[in-house]
CSV table of C-alpha atoms in Angstrom, one decimal:
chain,number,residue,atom,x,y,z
A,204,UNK,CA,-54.3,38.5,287.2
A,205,UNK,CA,-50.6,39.9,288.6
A,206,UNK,CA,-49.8,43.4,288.6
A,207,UNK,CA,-46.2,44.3,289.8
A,208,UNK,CA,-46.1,47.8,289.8
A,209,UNK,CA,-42.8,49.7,290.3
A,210,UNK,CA,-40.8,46.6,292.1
A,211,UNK,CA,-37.5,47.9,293.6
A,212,UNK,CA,-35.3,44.8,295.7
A,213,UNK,CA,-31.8,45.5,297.7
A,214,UNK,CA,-29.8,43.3,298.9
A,215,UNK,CA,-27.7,44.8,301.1
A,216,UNK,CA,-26.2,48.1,299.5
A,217,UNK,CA,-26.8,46.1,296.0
A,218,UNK,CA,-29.9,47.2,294.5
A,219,UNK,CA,-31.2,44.2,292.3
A,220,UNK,CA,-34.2,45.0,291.0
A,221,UNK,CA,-34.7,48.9,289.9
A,222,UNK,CA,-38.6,50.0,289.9
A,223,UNK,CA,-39.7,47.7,287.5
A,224,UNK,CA,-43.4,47.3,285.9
A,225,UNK,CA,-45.3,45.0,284.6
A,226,UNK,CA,-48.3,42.3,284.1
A,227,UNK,CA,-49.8,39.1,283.2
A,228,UNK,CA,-53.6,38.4,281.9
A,229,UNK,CA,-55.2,36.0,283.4
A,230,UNK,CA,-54.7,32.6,280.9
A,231,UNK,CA,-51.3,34.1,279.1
A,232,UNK,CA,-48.0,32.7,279.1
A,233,UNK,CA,-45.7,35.7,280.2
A,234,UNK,CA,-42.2,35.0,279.8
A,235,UNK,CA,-38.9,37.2,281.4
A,236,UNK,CA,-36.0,36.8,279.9
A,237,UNK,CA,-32.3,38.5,279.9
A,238,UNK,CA,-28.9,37.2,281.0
A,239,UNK,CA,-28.0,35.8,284.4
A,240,UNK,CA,-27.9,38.6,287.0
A,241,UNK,CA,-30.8,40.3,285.3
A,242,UNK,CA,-33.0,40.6,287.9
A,243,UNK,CA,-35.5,37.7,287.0
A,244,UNK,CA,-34.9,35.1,289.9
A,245,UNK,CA,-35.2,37.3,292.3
A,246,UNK,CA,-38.6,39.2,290.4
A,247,UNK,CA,-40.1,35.5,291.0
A,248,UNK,CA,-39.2,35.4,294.6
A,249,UNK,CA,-40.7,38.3,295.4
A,250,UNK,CA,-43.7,37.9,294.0
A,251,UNK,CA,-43.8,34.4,296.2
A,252,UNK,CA,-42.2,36.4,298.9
A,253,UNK,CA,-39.5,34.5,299.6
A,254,UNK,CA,-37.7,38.4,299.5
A,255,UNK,CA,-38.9,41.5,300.7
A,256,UNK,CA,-39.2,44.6,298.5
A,257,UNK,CA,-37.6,47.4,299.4
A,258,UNK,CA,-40.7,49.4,297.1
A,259,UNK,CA,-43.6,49.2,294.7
A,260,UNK,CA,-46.8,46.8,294.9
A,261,UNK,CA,-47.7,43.7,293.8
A,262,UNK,CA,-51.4,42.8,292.9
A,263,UNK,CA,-53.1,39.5,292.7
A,264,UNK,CA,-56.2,39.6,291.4
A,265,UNK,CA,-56.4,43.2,292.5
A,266,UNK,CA,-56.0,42.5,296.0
A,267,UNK,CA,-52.3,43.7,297.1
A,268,UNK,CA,-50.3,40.6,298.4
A,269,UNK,CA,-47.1,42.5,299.3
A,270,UNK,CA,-45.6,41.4,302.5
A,271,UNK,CA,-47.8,38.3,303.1
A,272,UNK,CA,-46.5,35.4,304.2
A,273,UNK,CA,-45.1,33.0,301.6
A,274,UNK,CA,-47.8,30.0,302.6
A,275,UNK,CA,-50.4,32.9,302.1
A,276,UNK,CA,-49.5,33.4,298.6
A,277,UNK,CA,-49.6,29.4,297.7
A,278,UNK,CA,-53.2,29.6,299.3
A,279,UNK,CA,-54.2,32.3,297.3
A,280,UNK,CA,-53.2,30.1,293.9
A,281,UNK,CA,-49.6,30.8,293.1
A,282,UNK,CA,-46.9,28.0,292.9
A,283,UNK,CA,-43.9,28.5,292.4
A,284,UNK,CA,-41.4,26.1,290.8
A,285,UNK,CA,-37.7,27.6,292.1
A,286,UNK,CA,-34.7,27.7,290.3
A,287,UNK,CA,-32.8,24.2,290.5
A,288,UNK,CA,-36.2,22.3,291.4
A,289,UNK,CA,-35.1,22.6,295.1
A,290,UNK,CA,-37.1,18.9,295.3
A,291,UNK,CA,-36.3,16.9,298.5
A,292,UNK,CA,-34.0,14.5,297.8
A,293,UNK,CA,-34.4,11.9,300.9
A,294,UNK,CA,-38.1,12.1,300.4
A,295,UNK,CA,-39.9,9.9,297.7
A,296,UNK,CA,-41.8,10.9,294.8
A,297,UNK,CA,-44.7,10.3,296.2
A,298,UNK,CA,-44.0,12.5,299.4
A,299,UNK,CA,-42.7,15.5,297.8
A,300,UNK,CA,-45.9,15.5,295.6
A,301,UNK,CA,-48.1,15.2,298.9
A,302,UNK,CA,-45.4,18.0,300.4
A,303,UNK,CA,-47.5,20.3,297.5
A,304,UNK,CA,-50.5,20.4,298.5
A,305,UNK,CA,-50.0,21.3,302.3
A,306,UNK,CA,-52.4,24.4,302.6
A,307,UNK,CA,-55.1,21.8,301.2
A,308,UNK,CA,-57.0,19.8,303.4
A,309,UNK,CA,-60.0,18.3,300.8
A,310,UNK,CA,-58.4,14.9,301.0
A,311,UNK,CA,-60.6,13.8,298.0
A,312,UNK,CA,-59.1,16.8,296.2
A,313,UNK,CA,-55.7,15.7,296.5
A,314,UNK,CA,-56.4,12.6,295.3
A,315,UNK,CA,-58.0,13.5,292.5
A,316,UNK,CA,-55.0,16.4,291.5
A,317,UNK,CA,-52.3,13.5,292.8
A,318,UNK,CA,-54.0,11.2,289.8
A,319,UNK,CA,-54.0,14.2,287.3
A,320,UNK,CA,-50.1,14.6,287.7
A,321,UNK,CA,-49.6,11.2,287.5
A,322,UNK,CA,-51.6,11.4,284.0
A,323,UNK,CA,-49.7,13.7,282.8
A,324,UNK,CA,-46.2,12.7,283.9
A,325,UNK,CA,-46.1,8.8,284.0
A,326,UNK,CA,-43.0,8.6,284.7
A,327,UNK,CA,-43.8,9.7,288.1
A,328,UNK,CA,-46.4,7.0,289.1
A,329,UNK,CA,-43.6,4.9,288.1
A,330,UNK,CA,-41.3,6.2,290.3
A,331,UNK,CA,-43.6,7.1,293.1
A,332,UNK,CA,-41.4,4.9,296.0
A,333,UNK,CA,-38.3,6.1,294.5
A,334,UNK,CA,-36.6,8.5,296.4
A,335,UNK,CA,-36.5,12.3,294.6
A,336,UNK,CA,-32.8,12.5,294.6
A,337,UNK,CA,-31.9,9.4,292.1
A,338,UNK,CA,-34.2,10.8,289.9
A,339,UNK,CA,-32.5,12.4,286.6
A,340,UNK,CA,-32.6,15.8,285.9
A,341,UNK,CA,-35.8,15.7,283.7
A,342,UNK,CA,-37.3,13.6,286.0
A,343,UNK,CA,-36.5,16.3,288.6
A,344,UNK,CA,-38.2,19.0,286.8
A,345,UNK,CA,-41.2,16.8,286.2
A,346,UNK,CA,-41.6,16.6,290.0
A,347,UNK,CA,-40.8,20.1,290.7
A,348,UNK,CA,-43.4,20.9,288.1
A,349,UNK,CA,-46.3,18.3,289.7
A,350,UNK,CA,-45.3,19.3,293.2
A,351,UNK,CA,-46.3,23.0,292.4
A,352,UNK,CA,-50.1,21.6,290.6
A,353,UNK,CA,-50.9,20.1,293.6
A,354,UNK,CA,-51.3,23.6,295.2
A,355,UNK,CA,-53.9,23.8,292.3
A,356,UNK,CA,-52.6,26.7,291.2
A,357,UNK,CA,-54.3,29.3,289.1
A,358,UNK,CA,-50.5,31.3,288.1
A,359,UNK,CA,-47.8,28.9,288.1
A,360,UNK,CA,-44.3,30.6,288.2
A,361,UNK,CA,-41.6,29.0,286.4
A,362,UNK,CA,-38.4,30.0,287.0
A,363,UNK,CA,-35.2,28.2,284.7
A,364,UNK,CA,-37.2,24.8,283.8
A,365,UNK,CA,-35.0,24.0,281.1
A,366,UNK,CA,-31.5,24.6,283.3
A,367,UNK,CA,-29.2,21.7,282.8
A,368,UNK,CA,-31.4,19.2,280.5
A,369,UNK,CA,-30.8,18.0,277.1
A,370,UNK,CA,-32.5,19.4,274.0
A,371,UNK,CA,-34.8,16.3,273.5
A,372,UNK,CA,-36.4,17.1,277.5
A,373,UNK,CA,-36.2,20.8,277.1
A,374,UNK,CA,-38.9,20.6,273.9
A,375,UNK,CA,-40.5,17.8,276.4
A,376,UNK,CA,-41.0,20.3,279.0
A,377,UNK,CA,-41.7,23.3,277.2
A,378,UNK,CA,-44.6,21.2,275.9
A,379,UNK,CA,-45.6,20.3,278.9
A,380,UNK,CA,-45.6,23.9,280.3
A,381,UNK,CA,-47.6,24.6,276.8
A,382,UNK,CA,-50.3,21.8,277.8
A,383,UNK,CA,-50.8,22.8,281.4
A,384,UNK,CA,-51.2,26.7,280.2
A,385,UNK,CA,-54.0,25.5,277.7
A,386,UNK,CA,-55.5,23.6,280.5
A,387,UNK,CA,-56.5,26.9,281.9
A,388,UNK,CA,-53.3,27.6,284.6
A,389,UNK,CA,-51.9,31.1,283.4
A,390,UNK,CA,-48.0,30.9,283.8
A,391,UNK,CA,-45.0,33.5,284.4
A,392,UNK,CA,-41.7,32.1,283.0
A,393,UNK,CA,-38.1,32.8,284.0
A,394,UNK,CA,-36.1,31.5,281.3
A,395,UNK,CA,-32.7,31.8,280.0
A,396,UNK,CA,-33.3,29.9,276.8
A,397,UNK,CA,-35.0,32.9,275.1
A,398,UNK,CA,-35.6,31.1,271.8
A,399,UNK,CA,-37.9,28.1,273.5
A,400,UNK,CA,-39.4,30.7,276.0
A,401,UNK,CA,-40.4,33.3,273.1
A,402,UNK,CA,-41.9,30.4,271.2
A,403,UNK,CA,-44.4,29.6,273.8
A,404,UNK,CA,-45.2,32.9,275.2
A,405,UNK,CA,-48.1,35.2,274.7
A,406,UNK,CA,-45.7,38.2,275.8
A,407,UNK,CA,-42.4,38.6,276.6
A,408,UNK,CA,-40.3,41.4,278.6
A,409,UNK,CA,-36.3,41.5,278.5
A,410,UNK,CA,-34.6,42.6,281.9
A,411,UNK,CA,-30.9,43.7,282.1
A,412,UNK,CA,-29.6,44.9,285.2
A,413,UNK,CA,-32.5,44.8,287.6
A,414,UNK,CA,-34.2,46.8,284.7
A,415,UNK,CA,-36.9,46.0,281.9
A,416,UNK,CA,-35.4,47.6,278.9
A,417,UNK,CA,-38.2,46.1,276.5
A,418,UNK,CA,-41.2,44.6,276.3
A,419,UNK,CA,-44.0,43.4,273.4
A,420,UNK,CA,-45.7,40.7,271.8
A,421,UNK,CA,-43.5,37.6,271.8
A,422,UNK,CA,-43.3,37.3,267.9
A,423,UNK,CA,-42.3,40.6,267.9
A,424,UNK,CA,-39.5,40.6,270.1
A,425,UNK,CA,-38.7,37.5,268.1
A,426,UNK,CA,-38.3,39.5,265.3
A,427,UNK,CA,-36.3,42.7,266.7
A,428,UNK,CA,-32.5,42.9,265.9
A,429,UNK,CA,-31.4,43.4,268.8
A,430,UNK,CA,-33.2,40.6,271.1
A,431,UNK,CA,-31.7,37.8,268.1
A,432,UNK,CA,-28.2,39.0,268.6
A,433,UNK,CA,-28.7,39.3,272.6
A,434,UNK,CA,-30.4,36.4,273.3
A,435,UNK,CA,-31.2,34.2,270.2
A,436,UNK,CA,-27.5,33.7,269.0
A,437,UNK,CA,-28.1,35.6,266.0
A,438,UNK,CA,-26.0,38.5,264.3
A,439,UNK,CA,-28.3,41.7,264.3
């Protein structure tokens, strides 16, 4: 389904990302992971081209998307839910959901993917009127999360969902990123907390420094020495 092949991002005289390869099947969940200043934010802004590469491709489905417009991307069937949620905070619920779907005009279709989000996050309907900044932080994500299906998305990007919530709502929205993958939405995942990515992912690969250094079946990398003292917490 995505193909990045030989990715290289500067910012400035900084080079962040270092010719970096790699892919995602269509239904997997794909996960990056490495520290912070890795290279993986800025991997999933690119791909929604929210930053330029300075070289390589990407491939959607084969076709080449690099250097499209970042509304041509969401109409092709990415979403992308950014690092910090980056919801609207003066806007309700309710509006920031409908703010998701605005390359769709099939008003009947939004309707019917506006009452699918609100099955699967009640809270939301709840909270529909509410405005999106007095939300908490799970709540946040939750919206962050629906706002991006209501592109009806075929890869959903994912980038730090668990950043700043408590253990109870990150195994809450690690299920829900679980659910919405078995639904048939393939997903790339940014994610610092390698143990709850790894568990969920199909396959994983590690960045440091702009560069993947490893990559492998998830329970493998699980397994290997030096990803459980690295990123796991564990002595290798």
């Amino acid at each position: 389904m995505l193909e990045v092949r030989d990715l290289s991002v500067f910012f400035g005289n900084i080079r962040a990302l270092h010719g970096i390869s790699f892919d995602v099947q269509e239904g997997e969940i794909v996960t990056l992971i490495g520290a912070n200043g890795a290279g993986k934010t800025t991997t999933l802004r690119t791909i929604s081209a929210l930053n330029r590469p300075t070289g390589g491709e990407i491939l959607f489905r084969g076709k080449p998307i690099t250097g499209m417009k970042p509304h041509k991307i969401v109409s092709m069937g990415i979403s992308h839910v950014p690092e910090g949620r980056r919801i609207i905070g003066n806007l309700t619920v309710l509006e920031n959901l409908k703010m998701g779907a605005y390359t769709r005009t099939d008003r009947a279709e939004i309707q019917a993917s506006l009452e699918e989000v609100f099955q699967r996050f009640p809270r939301l309907k709840e909270r529909s009127r509410q405005l999106a900044g007095t939300l908490s932080g799970g709540e946040q994500q939750m919206l962050a999360i629906g706002r991006a299906l209501m592109a009806k998305p075929v890869l959903l990007l994912l980038d730090e969902p668990s950043m700043g919530l408590s253990p109870i709502l990150v195994e809450e929205i690690f299920n829900i990123i679980s659910t919405i993958n078995q639904q048939g939405t393939t997903v790339l995942l940014v994610e610092q907390n390698a143990y709850m990515a790894l568990q969920i992912a199909n396959r994983a690969y590690v960045l440091e420094s702009g560069r993947i250094v490893l990559s492998g079946d998830s329970r493998e990398l699980q397994a290997n020495e030096g990803v459980r003292a690295a990123y796991l917490g564990e002595s290798a």
